[in-house]
Coordinates of C-alpha atoms in Angstrom, one line a residue:
M1 CA 62.9 44.4 93.8
P2 CA 64.0 46.9 96.4
T3 CA 64.9 45.3 99.8
D4 CA 65.4 46.5 103.3
K5 CA 68.3 44.1 103.8
A6 CA 71.5 45.8 104.9
T7 CA 74.3 45.9 102.3
E8 CA 77.2 43.5 103.0
L9 CA 80.4 45.6 103.6
I10 CA 83.4 43.7 102.5
H11 CA 85.9 46.1 104.1
L12 CA 84.8 45.3 107.6
T13 CA 86.9 42.1 107.9
Y14 CA 90.6 42.1 108.0
D15 CA 91.1 40.6 104.5
G16 CA 88.2 42.6 103.1
N17 CA 89.9 45.8 104.3
F18 CA 92.4 45.3 101.5
Q19 CA 90.0 43.9 98.9
L20 CA 89.4 46.3 96.1
E21 CA 87.0 44.3 93.9
T22 CA 84.0 42.1 94.3
D23 CA 81.1 40.6 92.4
A24 CA 77.7 41.9 93.3
K25 CA 74.1 42.0 92.2
V26 CA 72.0 45.2 91.6
I27 CA 69.2 45.7 94.1
L28 CA 68.0 49.0 92.8
C29 CA 69.0 51.6 90.2
R30 CA 67.5 55.1 90.5
V31 CA 68.0 57.7 87.8
I32 CA 68.2 61.4 88.9
D33 CA 66.1 62.6 85.9
D34 CA 66.4 66.4 86.5
K35 CA 70.3 66.3 86.2
K36 CA 70.7 64.6 82.8
E37 CA 73.5 66.2 80.7
T38 CA 75.0 65.7 77.3
S39 CA 78.7 66.1 76.4
T40 CA 80.1 66.5 72.9
T41 CA 83.7 65.7 72.0
T42 CA 85.5 66.1 68.7
N43 CA 88.1 63.5 67.8
K44 CA 90.5 63.7 64.9
N45 CA 90.8 60.6 62.7
D46 CA 94.2 59.0 62.3
S47 CA 95.7 60.3 59.1
N48 CA 99.0 61.2 57.6
D49 CA 97.4 64.2 56.0
D50 CA 97.6 67.4 58.1
N51 CA 94.7 69.1 56.3
D52 CA 91.9 69.1 58.9
D53 CA 89.4 70.6 56.4
D54 CA 89.0 67.4 54.4
D55 CA 85.9 65.4 54.9
G56 CA 86.2 62.5 57.4
K57 CA 89.2 64.0 59.3
K58 CA 87.1 64.8 62.4
Q59 CA 84.3 62.9 64.2
Q60 CA 81.9 64.2 66.8
T61 CA 80.7 62.0 69.6
T62 CA 77.8 62.9 71.8
T63 CA 77.6 61.3 75.2
T64 CA 74.6 61.4 77.5
I65 CA 75.6 61.6 81.2
I66 CA 73.0 60.1 83.5
P67 CA 73.3 60.6 87.3
V68 CA 72.2 57.5 89.1
E69 CA 72.1 55.9 92.5
L70 CA 72.8 52.2 92.8
Q71 CA 72.1 49.8 95.6
L72 CA 73.8 46.5 95.7
D73 CA 73.7 43.3 97.8
V74 CA 77.4 43.7 98.6
T75 CA 80.2 46.3 98.1
T76 CA 83.9 46.8 98.6
M77 CA 83.4 50.6 98.7
H78 CA 83.7 52.3 102.1
P79 CA 80.8 54.7 102.7
Q80 CA 81.6 58.2 103.9
G81 CA 81.4 58.3 107.7
G82 CA 83.4 57.9 110.9
G83 CA 85.6 60.8 109.9
Q84 CA 86.7 59.1 106.6
P85 CA 85.8 60.4 103.1
T86 CA 84.0 58.2 100.6
D87 CA 85.6 55.7 98.4
T88 CA 85.3 56.2 94.6
G89 CA 85.4 53.7 91.8
T90 CA 83.3 52.0 89.2
I91 CA 80.4 49.5 88.9
I92 CA 80.4 47.6 85.6
T93 CA 77.8 45.1 84.4
T94 CA 79.2 41.6 83.6
M95 CA 78.0 38.5 81.8
E96 CA 78.7 36.3 84.7
G97 CA 75.9 34.2 86.1
G98 CA 75.2 31.6 88.7
D99 CA 73.0 28.6 89.5
D100 CA 70.2 30.9 90.4
D101 CA 71.0 33.4 87.6
D102 CA 68.1 35.6 86.7
S103 CA 70.2 38.6 85.6
P104 CA 68.4 40.4 82.7
L105 CA 71.7 41.0 80.9
S106 CA 72.9 37.4 81.1
S107 CA 71.1 36.1 78.0
S108 CA 69.4 39.0 76.3
S109 CA 72.2 41.5 75.8
S110 CA 75.9 41.7 74.8
L111 CA 76.3 45.3 76.0
L112 CA 78.2 46.1 79.2
Y113 CA 77.6 49.4 81.0
S114 CA 79.8 51.3 83.5
A115 CA 78.8 53.7 86.3
T116 CA 81.5 56.0 87.6
I117 CA 80.9 56.3 91.4
H118 CA 81.9 59.5 93.1
K119 CA 80.2 59.2 96.5
V120 CA 79.1 56.3 98.7
T121 CA 76.8 56.8 101.6
M122 CA 75.0 54.5 104.1
D123 CA 71.7 54.9 105.9
R124 CA 72.7 54.1 109.5
S125 CA 69.2 53.0 110.4
T126 CA 68.9 50.3 107.7
G127 CA 72.5 49.6 106.8
I128 CA 71.7 50.1 103.1
V129 CA 74.5 51.6 101.0
T130 CA 73.9 54.0 98.1
H131 CA 76.5 54.4 95.4
S132 CA 76.0 57.8 93.6
G133 CA 77.6 58.4 90.3
V134 CA 77.0 58.7 86.5
I135 CA 76.5 56.4 83.5
S136 CA 78.0 57.7 80.3
I137 CA 76.0 56.5 77.2
P138 CA 77.6 57.2 73.8
D139 CA 75.1 58.2 71.1
N140 CA 75.9 55.1 69.0
T141 CA 74.8 52.8 71.8
T142 CA 72.0 50.4 70.7
T143 CA 69.4 49.6 73.3
T144 CA 65.7 48.7 73.4
T145 CA 65.0 51.3 76.0
T146 CA 66.1 54.7 75.0
D147 CA 64.4 56.6 77.8
D148 CA 64.5 54.3 80.8
F149 CA 68.2 54.5 81.6
S150 CA 67.7 52.6 84.8
S151 CA 67.2 49.5 82.6
F152 CA 71.0 49.5 82.0
F153 CA 71.3 48.3 85.7
P154 CA 68.1 46.4 86.3
S155 CA 67.6 44.4 89.5
N156 CA 69.6 41.2 89.8
T157 CA 72.1 42.3 87.2
H158 CA 75.6 40.9 87.9
V159 CA 78.2 43.7 88.3
K160 CA 81.8 44.1 89.2
V161 CA 82.5 46.7 91.9
S162 CA 86.0 48.2 91.8
V163 CA 87.5 50.7 94.3
N164 CA 89.9 53.4 93.0
P165 CA 93.1 51.9 94.5
H166 CA 95.1 55.1 94.8
N167 CA 92.3 57.0 96.5
R168 CA 91.6 54.1 98.9
H169 CA 95.3 53.7 99.9
L170 CA 95.7 57.4 100.6
L171 CA 92.5 57.5 102.7
S172 CA 93.6 54.4 104.6
E173 CA 96.9 55.9 105.3
C174 CA 95.3 59.1 106.6
H175 CA 92.9 57.1 108.8
T176 CA 95.6 54.9 110.2
A177 CA 97.8 58.0 110.8
G178 CA 95.0 59.4 112.9
H179 CA 94.9 56.3 115.1
V180 CA 98.6 56.6 115.6
V181 CA 97.9 59.9 117.2
D182 CA 95.7 58.1 119.7
A183 CA 98.5 55.6 120.4
A184 CA 101.1 58.4 120.7
M185 CA 98.9 60.3 123.2
A186 CA 98.6 57.1 125.3
R187 CA 102.3 56.6 125.1
C188 CA 102.7 60.1 126.5
D189 CA 100.3 59.3 129.3
M190 CA 97.7 61.7 128.0
L191 CA 94.6 59.5 128.2
L192 CA 91.9 62.0 127.1
P193 CA 88.5 60.8 125.7
P194 CA 88.5 61.2 121.9
T195 CA 85.6 63.3 120.6
K196 CA 86.3 63.7 116.9
G197 CA 88.5 62.4 114.1
Y198 CA 88.8 64.3 110.8
H199 CA 90.6 62.0 108.5
F200 CA 90.3 64.0 105.3
L201 CA 93.4 64.9 103.3
D202 CA 92.8 68.7 103.4
G203 CA 93.9 69.1 107.0
P204 CA 93.4 66.0 109.2
Y205 CA 93.2 66.2 113.0
V206 CA 92.0 64.3 116.1
E207 CA 90.2 66.1 119.0
Y208 CA 90.0 65.1 122.6
K209 CA 88.0 66.3 125.6
G210 CA 90.2 68.0 128.1
G211 CA 93.1 70.4 128.3
I212 CA 96.8 70.8 128.6
D213 CA 98.3 73.6 130.8
V214 CA 99.7 76.3 128.6
K215 CA 103.1 76.1 130.3
E216 CA 103.3 72.4 129.3
R217 CA 102.1 72.5 125.8
E218 CA 105.4 73.1 124.0
E219 CA 107.2 70.3 125.9
F220 CA 104.3 67.9 125.5
L221 CA 104.1 68.6 121.7
G222 CA 107.7 67.7 121.4
R223 CA 107.2 64.4 123.2
L224 CA 104.2 63.6 121.2
K225 CA 106.0 64.1 117.9
V226 CA 108.8 61.8 119.1
A227 CA 106.4 59.1 120.3
Y228 CA 104.5 59.3 117.0
Q229 CA 107.6 58.7 114.9
E230 CA 108.7 55.9 117.2
L231 CA 105.4 54.1 116.6
I232 CA 105.9 54.4 112.8
D233 CA 109.5 53.2 113.0
Q234 CA 108.4 50.1 114.9
D235 CA 106.3 49.0 111.9
I236 CA 103.5 47.7 114.2
P237 CA 100.9 45.5 112.4
T238 CA 97.3 46.5 112.2
N239 CA 94.7 44.1 113.5
I240 CA 90.9 44.1 112.8
Q241 CA 88.4 42.0 114.6
T242 CA 84.6 42.0 115.3
L243 CA 83.7 41.3 118.9
P244 CA 80.7 41.1 121.2
M245 CA 80.0 44.5 122.8
D246 CA 81.1 43.4 126.3
E247 CA 84.5 42.1 124.9
A248 CA 85.0 45.3 122.9
E249 CA 84.2 47.4 126.0
S250 CA 86.8 45.5 128.0
L251 CA 89.5 45.7 125.3
C252 CA 89.1 49.3 124.2
N253 CA 88.5 50.8 127.7
R254 CA 91.1 48.9 129.5
L255 CA 93.2 52.0 130.3
A256 CA 90.5 54.6 130.5
Q257 CA 86.7 55.0 129.8
N258 CA 87.3 56.6 126.4
F259 CA 84.5 55.0 124.3
N260 CA 80.8 54.4 124.7
M261 CA 80.3 51.1 122.8
K262 CA 76.6 51.8 122.1
D263 CA 77.7 54.6 119.8
F264 CA 79.3 51.9 117.5
T265 CA 76.4 49.5 117.3
N266 CA 73.0 49.2 115.6
P267 CA 70.4 50.0 118.2
N268 CA 68.0 47.6 116.5
D269 CA 70.4 44.7 116.8
P270 CA 69.5 42.5 119.8
D271 CA 73.0 41.0 119.9
P272 CA 75.3 43.8 118.8
N273 CA 79.0 43.3 117.8
V274 CA 81.6 46.0 117.5
R275 CA 84.4 46.2 114.9
V276 CA 87.7 46.9 116.8
V277 CA 90.8 48.2 115.0
T278 CA 94.1 48.0 116.7
V279 CA 96.7 50.4 115.3
A280 CA 100.1 50.7 117.0
G281 CA 98.8 48.6 119.9
W282 CA 95.9 51.0 120.5
N283 CA 92.4 49.4 120.4
C284 CA 89.6 51.5 119.0
P285 CA 86.0 50.9 117.8
C286 CA 86.2 51.9 114.1
G287 CA 84.4 51.3 110.8
G288 CA 87.1 52.7 108.5
T289 CA 89.9 51.3 106.3
H290 CA 93.5 51.1 107.3
V291 CA 97.0 50.1 106.1
R292 CA 98.7 46.9 107.1
S293 CA 101.2 48.4 109.6
T294 CA 102.4 51.7 110.9
G295 CA 105.6 51.4 108.9
V296 CA 103.6 52.1 105.7
L297 CA 103.2 55.7 106.9
K298 CA 106.9 56.4 106.6
E299 CA 107.0 56.8 102.8
R300 CA 104.9 59.9 102.8
G301 CA 106.3 61.2 106.0
W302 CA 103.2 61.2 108.2
C303 CA 103.8 63.2 111.4
V304 CA 102.2 65.3 114.1
K305 CA 102.1 68.9 112.9
G306 CA 100.6 70.9 115.7
L307 CA 98.6 71.2 118.9
R308 CA 95.7 73.5 119.9
C309 CA 93.9 73.7 123.2
K310 CA 90.7 75.8 123.3
K311 CA 87.4 75.6 125.3
G312 CA 88.1 72.2 126.8
V313 CA 89.1 70.6 123.5
V314 CA 92.6 69.5 122.6
R315 CA 93.1 69.3 118.8
V316 CA 96.2 67.4 117.4
R317 CA 96.9 68.2 113.8
Y318 CA 98.7 65.6 111.7
G319 CA 99.6 65.1 108.0
M320 CA 102.1 64.2 105.3
T321 CA 105.4 66.0 104.8
K322 CA 105.9 64.4 101.4
E323 CA 103.0 65.7 99.3
E324 CA 102.3 64.1 96.0

């Protein structure tokens, strides 16, 4: 049965930030009927005979691709938001059960199904996470429900949620690298209120409210680049904690009033907490994923790449120097 209970987000704790798999239960599976597709592939049988015209040398397999949306009780996947792109990965049915097991697949089926997830989103008003992706069903699959594809992931089905590790690590690096920009700005005594973080790999940047005199920009950019690299070289550990709003306010705004804590809490929560991430000694309210220390950023050569000041906005561009 559908529920209005918020999805538990594993990545919000320190240990969970590095956890790539978890067991979960399906709350809801919704099929996007108008986007069903079929794909046909031709596979050559193993044979020492090079004559492809003989019978039995090739096989055709038709696969039905079903777009679906899955809601779970818990997930390791990071929903897109806070300037960070979505996690990707898989959700696979399992035969595991529990003391209160009422999973439809636990006793009535030996088939396991997999959904490839390409986007994860969260309804901020309810905290419910939706995993959007596709189920690929080979034409030789035997099932009692040929039309109701949502029955492959019925409510209470046990599943294994797995994050794409390479994609997660890259995005975590990119997000941490953006926070190092904040720390480097503070080290250069430029305490401007941050207004936007774009932690996508196609050109990440951090924006601040304010300006820098045109005569000082070149000199400041040089100092910022040096400060940024010093913070990486120091290999400063990352810390993640969840604090009451007043404690988060005191911690994150100890140097300047840079953050409005209400922007990082649920307005419906009578006793709101704030997740605070500390990167390179700089505390910031954040819901994203991060690497263990600034030294991790050295391998791909993360650095400050440029500076732009326009209409009361300072944009600091950053990125990798060692592209994959």
